[in-house]
Coordinates of C-alpha atoms in Angstrom, one line a residue:
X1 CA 10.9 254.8 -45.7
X2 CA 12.5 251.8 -47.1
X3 CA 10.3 249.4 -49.7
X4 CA 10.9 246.6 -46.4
X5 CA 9.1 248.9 -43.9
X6 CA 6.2 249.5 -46.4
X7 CA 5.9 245.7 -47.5
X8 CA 5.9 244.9 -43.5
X9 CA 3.8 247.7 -43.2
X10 CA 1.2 246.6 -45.5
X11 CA 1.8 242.9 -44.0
X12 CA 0.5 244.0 -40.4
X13 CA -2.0 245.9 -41.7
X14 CA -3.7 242.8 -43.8
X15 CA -3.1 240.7 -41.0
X16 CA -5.1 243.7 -38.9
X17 CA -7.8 243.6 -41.3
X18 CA -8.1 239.8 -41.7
X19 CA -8.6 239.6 -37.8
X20 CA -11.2 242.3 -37.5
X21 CA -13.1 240.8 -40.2
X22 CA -12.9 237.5 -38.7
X23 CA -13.4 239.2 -35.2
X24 CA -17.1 240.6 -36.4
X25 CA -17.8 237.6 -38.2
X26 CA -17.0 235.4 -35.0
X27 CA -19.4 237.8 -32.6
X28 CA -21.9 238.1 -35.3
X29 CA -22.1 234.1 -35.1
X30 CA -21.9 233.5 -31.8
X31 CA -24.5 236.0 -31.3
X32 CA -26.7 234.4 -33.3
X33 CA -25.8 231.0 -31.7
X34 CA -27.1 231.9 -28.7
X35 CA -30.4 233.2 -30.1
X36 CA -30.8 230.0 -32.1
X37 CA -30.4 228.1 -28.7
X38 CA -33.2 229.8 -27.5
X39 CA -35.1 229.6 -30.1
X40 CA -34.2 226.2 -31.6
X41 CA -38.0 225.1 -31.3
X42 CA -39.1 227.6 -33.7
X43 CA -37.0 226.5 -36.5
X44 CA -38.1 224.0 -38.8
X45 CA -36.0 220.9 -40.0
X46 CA -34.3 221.1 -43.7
X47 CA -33.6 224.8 -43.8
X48 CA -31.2 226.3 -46.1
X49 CA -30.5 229.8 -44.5
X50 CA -31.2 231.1 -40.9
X51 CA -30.9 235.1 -39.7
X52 CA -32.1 236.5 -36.3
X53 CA -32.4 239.9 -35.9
X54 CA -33.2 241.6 -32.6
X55 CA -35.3 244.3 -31.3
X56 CA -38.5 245.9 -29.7
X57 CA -41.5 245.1 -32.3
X58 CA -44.4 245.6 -29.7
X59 CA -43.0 248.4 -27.6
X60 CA -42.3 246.8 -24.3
X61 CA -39.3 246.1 -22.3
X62 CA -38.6 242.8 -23.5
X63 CA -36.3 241.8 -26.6
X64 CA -37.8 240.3 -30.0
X65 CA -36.7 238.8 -32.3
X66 CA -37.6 238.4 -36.5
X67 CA -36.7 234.8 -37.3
X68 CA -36.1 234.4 -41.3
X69 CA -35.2 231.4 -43.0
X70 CA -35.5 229.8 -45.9
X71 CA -36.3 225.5 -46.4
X72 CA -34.3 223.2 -48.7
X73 CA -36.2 222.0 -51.7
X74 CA -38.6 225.0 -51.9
X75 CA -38.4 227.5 -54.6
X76 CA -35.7 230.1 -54.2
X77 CA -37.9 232.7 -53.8
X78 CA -39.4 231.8 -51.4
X79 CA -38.8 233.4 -47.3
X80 CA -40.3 232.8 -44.2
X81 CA -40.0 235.4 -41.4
X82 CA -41.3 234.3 -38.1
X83 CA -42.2 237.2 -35.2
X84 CA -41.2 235.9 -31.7
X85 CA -41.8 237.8 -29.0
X86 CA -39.5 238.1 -25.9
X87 CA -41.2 237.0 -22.4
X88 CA -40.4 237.7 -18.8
X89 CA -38.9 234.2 -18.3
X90 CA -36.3 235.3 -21.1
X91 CA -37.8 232.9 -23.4
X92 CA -39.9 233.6 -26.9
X93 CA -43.3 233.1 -28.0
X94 CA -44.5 232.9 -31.3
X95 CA -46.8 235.9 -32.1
X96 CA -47.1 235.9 -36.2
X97 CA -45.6 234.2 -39.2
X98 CA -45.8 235.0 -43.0
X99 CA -44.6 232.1 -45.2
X100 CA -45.2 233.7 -48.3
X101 CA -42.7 236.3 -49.2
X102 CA -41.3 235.4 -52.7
X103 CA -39.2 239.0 -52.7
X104 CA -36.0 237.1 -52.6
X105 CA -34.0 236.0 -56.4
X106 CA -36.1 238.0 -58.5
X107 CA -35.0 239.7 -61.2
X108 CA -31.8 240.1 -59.4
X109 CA -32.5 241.2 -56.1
X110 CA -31.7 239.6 -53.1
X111 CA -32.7 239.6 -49.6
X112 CA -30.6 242.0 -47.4
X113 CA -31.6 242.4 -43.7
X114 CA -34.1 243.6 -41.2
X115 CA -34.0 246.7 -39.2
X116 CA -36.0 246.7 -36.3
X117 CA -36.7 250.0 -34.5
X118 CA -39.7 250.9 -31.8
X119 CA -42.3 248.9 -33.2
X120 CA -41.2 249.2 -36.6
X121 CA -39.3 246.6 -38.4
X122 CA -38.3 246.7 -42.5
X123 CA -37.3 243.8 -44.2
X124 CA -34.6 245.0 -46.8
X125 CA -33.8 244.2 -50.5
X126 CA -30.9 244.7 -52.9
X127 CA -30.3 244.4 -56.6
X128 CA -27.8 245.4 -59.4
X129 CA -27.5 244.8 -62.8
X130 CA -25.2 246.0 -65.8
X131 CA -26.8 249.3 -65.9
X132 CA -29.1 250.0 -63.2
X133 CA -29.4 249.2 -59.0
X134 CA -32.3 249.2 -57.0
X135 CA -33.7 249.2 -53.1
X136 CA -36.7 248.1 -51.2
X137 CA -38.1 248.4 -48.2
X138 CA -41.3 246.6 -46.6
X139 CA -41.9 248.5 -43.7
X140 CA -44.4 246.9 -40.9
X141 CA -45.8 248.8 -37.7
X142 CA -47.3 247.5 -34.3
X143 CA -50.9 248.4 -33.7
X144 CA -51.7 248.7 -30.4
X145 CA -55.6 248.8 -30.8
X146 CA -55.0 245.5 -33.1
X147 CA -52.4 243.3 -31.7
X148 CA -50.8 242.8 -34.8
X149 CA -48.7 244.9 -37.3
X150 CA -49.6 246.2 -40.2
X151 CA -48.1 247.2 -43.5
X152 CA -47.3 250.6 -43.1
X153 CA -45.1 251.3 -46.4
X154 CA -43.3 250.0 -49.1
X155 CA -40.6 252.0 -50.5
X156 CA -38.8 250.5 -53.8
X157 CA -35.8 253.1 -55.6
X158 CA -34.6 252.0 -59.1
X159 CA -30.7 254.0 -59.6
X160 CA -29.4 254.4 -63.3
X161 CA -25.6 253.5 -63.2
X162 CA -24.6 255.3 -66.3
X163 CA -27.0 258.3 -66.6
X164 CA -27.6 261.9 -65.3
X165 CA -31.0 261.1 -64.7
X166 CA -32.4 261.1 -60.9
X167 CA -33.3 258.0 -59.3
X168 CA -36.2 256.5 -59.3
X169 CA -38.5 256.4 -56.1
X170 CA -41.4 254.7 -56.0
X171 CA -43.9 255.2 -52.2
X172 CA -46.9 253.2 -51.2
X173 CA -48.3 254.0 -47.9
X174 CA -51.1 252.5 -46.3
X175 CA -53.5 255.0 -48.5
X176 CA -52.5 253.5 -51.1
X177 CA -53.4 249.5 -50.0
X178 CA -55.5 249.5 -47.1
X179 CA -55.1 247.9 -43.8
X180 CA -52.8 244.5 -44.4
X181 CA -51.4 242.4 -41.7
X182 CA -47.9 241.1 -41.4
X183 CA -49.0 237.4 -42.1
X184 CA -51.4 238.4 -45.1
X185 CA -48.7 240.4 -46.8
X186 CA -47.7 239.0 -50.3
X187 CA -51.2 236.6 -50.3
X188 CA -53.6 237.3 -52.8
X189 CA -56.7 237.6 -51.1
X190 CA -59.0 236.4 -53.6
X191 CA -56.7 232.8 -54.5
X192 CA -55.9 232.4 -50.1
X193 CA -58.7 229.4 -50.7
X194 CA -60.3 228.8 -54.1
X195 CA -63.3 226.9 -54.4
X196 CA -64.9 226.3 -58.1
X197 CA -66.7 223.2 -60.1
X198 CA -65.7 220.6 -62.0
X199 CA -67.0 218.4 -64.2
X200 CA -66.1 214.4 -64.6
X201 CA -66.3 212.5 -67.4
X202 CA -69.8 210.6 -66.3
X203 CA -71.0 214.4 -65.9
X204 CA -70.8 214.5 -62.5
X205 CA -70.5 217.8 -61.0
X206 CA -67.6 217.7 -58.4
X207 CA -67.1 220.8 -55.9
X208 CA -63.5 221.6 -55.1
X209 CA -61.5 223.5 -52.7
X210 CA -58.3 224.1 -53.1
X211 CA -56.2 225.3 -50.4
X212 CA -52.9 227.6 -51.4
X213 CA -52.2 228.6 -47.8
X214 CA -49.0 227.2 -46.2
X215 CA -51.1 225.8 -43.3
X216 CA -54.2 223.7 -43.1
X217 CA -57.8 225.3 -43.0
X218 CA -60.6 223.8 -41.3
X219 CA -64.1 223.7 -43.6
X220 CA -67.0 222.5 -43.4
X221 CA -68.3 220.0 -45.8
X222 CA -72.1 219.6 -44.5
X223 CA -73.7 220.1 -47.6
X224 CA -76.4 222.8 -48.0
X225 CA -75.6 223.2 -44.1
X226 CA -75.2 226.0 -42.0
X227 CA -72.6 228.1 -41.3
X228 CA -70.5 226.4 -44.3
X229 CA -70.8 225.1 -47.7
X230 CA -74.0 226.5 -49.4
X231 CA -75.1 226.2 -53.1
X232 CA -77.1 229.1 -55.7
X233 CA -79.2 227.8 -58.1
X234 CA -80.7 231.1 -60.2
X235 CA -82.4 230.7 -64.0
X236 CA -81.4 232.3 -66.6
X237 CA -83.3 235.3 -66.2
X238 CA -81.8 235.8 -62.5
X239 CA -84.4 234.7 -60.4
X240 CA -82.7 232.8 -57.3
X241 CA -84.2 229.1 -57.7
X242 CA -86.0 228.4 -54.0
X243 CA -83.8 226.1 -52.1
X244 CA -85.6 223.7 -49.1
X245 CA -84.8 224.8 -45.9
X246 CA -81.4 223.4 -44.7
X247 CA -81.4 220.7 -42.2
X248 CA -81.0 221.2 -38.6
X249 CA -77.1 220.9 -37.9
X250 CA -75.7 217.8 -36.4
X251 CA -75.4 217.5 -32.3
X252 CA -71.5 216.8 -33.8
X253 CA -71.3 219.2 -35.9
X254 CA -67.6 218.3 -36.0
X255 CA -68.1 215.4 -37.8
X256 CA -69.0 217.2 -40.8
X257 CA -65.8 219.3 -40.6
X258 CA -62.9 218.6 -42.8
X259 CA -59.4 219.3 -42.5
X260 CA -57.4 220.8 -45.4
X261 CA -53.8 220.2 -45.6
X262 CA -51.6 223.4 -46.8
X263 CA -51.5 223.4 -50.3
X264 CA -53.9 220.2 -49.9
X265 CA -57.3 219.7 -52.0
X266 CA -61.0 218.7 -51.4
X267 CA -63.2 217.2 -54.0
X268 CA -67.1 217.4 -53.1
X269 CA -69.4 215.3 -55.1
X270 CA -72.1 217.2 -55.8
X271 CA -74.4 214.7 -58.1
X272 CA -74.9 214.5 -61.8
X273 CA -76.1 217.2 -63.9
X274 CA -79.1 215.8 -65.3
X275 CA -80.4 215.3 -61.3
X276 CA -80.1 219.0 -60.6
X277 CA -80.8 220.3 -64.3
X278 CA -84.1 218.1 -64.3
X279 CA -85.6 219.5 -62.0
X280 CA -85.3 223.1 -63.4
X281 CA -87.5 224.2 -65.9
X282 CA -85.2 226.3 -68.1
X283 CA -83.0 226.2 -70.9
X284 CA -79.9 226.4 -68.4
X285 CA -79.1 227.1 -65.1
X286 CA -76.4 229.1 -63.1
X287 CA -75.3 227.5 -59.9
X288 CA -72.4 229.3 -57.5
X289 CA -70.7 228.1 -54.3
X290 CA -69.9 229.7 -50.8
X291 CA -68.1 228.6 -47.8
X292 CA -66.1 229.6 -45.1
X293 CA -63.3 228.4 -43.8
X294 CA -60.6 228.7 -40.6
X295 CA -57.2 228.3 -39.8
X296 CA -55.8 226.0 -37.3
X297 CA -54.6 229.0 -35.3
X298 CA -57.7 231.4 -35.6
X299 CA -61.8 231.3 -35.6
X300 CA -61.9 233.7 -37.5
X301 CA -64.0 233.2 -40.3
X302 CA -62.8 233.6 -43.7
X303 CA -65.5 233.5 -46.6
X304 CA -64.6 232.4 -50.4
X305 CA -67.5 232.4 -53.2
X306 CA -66.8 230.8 -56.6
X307 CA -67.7 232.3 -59.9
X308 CA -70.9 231.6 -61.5
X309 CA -70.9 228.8 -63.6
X310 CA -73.5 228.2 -66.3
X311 CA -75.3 224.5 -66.8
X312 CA -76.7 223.9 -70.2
X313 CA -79.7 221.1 -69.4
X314 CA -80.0 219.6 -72.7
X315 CA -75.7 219.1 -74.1
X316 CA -74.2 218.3 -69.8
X317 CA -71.7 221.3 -70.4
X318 CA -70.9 223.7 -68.4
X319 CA -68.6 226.9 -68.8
X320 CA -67.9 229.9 -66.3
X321 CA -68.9 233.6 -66.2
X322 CA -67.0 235.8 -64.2
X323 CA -68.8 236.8 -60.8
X324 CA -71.4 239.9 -60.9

């Protein structure tokens, strides 16, 4: 064969390869267009990146979809993936959300995709490095008897380029972390809602809440009230200081509710120190706060408890002790 029919040859061929590409690329978009026509509502304004991946994540005969993006201005970790599910008028409904994966542009791995398979769906990771490559999967199943999905496994493999030594494989199952739901994963579930003291400089004690969620919470701010915001007053010997009986609640009792914003703040004043220290007897007190609060989407109930913190009477300091 003459060097002119292998250069033309290897010309076609390129020109082969260049359209396929192209050709996958083109059906991979447009495939995606038409999901994002669909589901155009769902997607917030300002995003950076947007993927849509099909499949069955509740087991019936209708198409879902996992909806991940990521928002301009936020950190670069940070993911959103969005469940939709399919509905008989061929349109989607939102069914769960979780706006807290920060898996992505850490330590060199990146996001990679998400296979969905019979209720099961895995969001992927990738990472390399001079020496060494790694895998994980976060692997989430449909519960039936809960509605929801829940964690099921999270497999991570760490691969040494340059040695004889076997890869590394590292499996969690739900054994080894409990029952957690797709939109609590990657949420600490003690720092969800914080709520602590803290004191102003005209000694002033000031409750605050402090909301890390994405989305606002609903609490209630009715002092010494019921079902919300309660105070423990206990001396130094333990003994729980006798509180009066809390009024009865409001005909409006949502009045007295407050609305957190995501990532927002509440600052409760509480009263000076000497007004609550006064009337106790001992060298210093311990006081500790409970509440509950709600999402926008939920009732459900969610309780947070701060640590103890200890009042000295006579200097107007105060300092924490971790909780008992």
């Amino acid at each position: 064969m003459s060097d002119t029919n292998r250069n033309f040859i290897k010309l076609n061929l390129s020109k082969y390869l260049v359209t396929l590409i192209f050709f996958i690329y083109y059906i991979t978009c447009v495939g995606q267009e038409v999901s994002l026509n669909k589901i155009k509502e769902f997607i917030p304004k300002h995003v950076s990146e947007t993927s849509v991946y099909k499949g069955n994540l509740n087991y019936d005969e209708f198409e879902d979809i996992v909806l991940r993006f990521k928002i301009v201005n936020e950190s670069e970790e940070r993911e959103h993936f969005h469940l939709l599910l399919g509905q008989k008028n061929g349109m989607y409904k939102l069914s769960s959300k979780n706006d807290f994966f920060t898996e992505d542009n850490v330590d060199g791995t990146s996001f990679y995709r998400v296979i969905i398979k019979n209720g099961y769906f895995s969001i992927e990771y990738t990472g390399g490095g001079n020496t060494s490559g790694s895998y994980k999967a976060i692997t989430f199943k449909y519960s039936k008897e809960k509605e929801n999905w829940l964690l099921h496994k999270v497999v991570s493999v760490l691969v040494h380029r340059y040695s004889d030594t076997e890869p590394i494989e590292d499996i969690n199952t739900q054994k080894d972390f409990g029952k957690i739901t797709f939109k609590d994963y990657g949420i600490d579930s003690n720092t969800k809602v914080e709520i602590d003291f803290y004191l102003t400089d005209r000694k002033e004690i000031i409750l605050a809440i402090k909301n890390n969620l994405y989305e606002p919470i609903i609490i209630n701010s009715f002092i010494f009230g019921i079902p919300s915001l309660t105070l423990t007053i206990k001396d130094k010997n333990n003994n729980i200081i006798g509180m009066p009986p809390p009024p009865i609640l409001p005909e409006n009792l949502k009045f007295h509710e407050k609305i957190i914003k995501g990532r927002g703040n509440l600052k409760i004043p509480i009263g000076a120190i000497n007004e609550i220290v006064s009337k106790v007897p001992e060298e210093d007190i311990e006081i500790r706060a409970t509440g509950y609060y709600k999402t926008l989407e939920t009732y459900e109930l969610n309780k947070i408890i701060s640590e103890w913190v200890i009042i000295e009477k006579h200097n107007f300091v105060y300092k924490h002790e971790k909780n008992n």
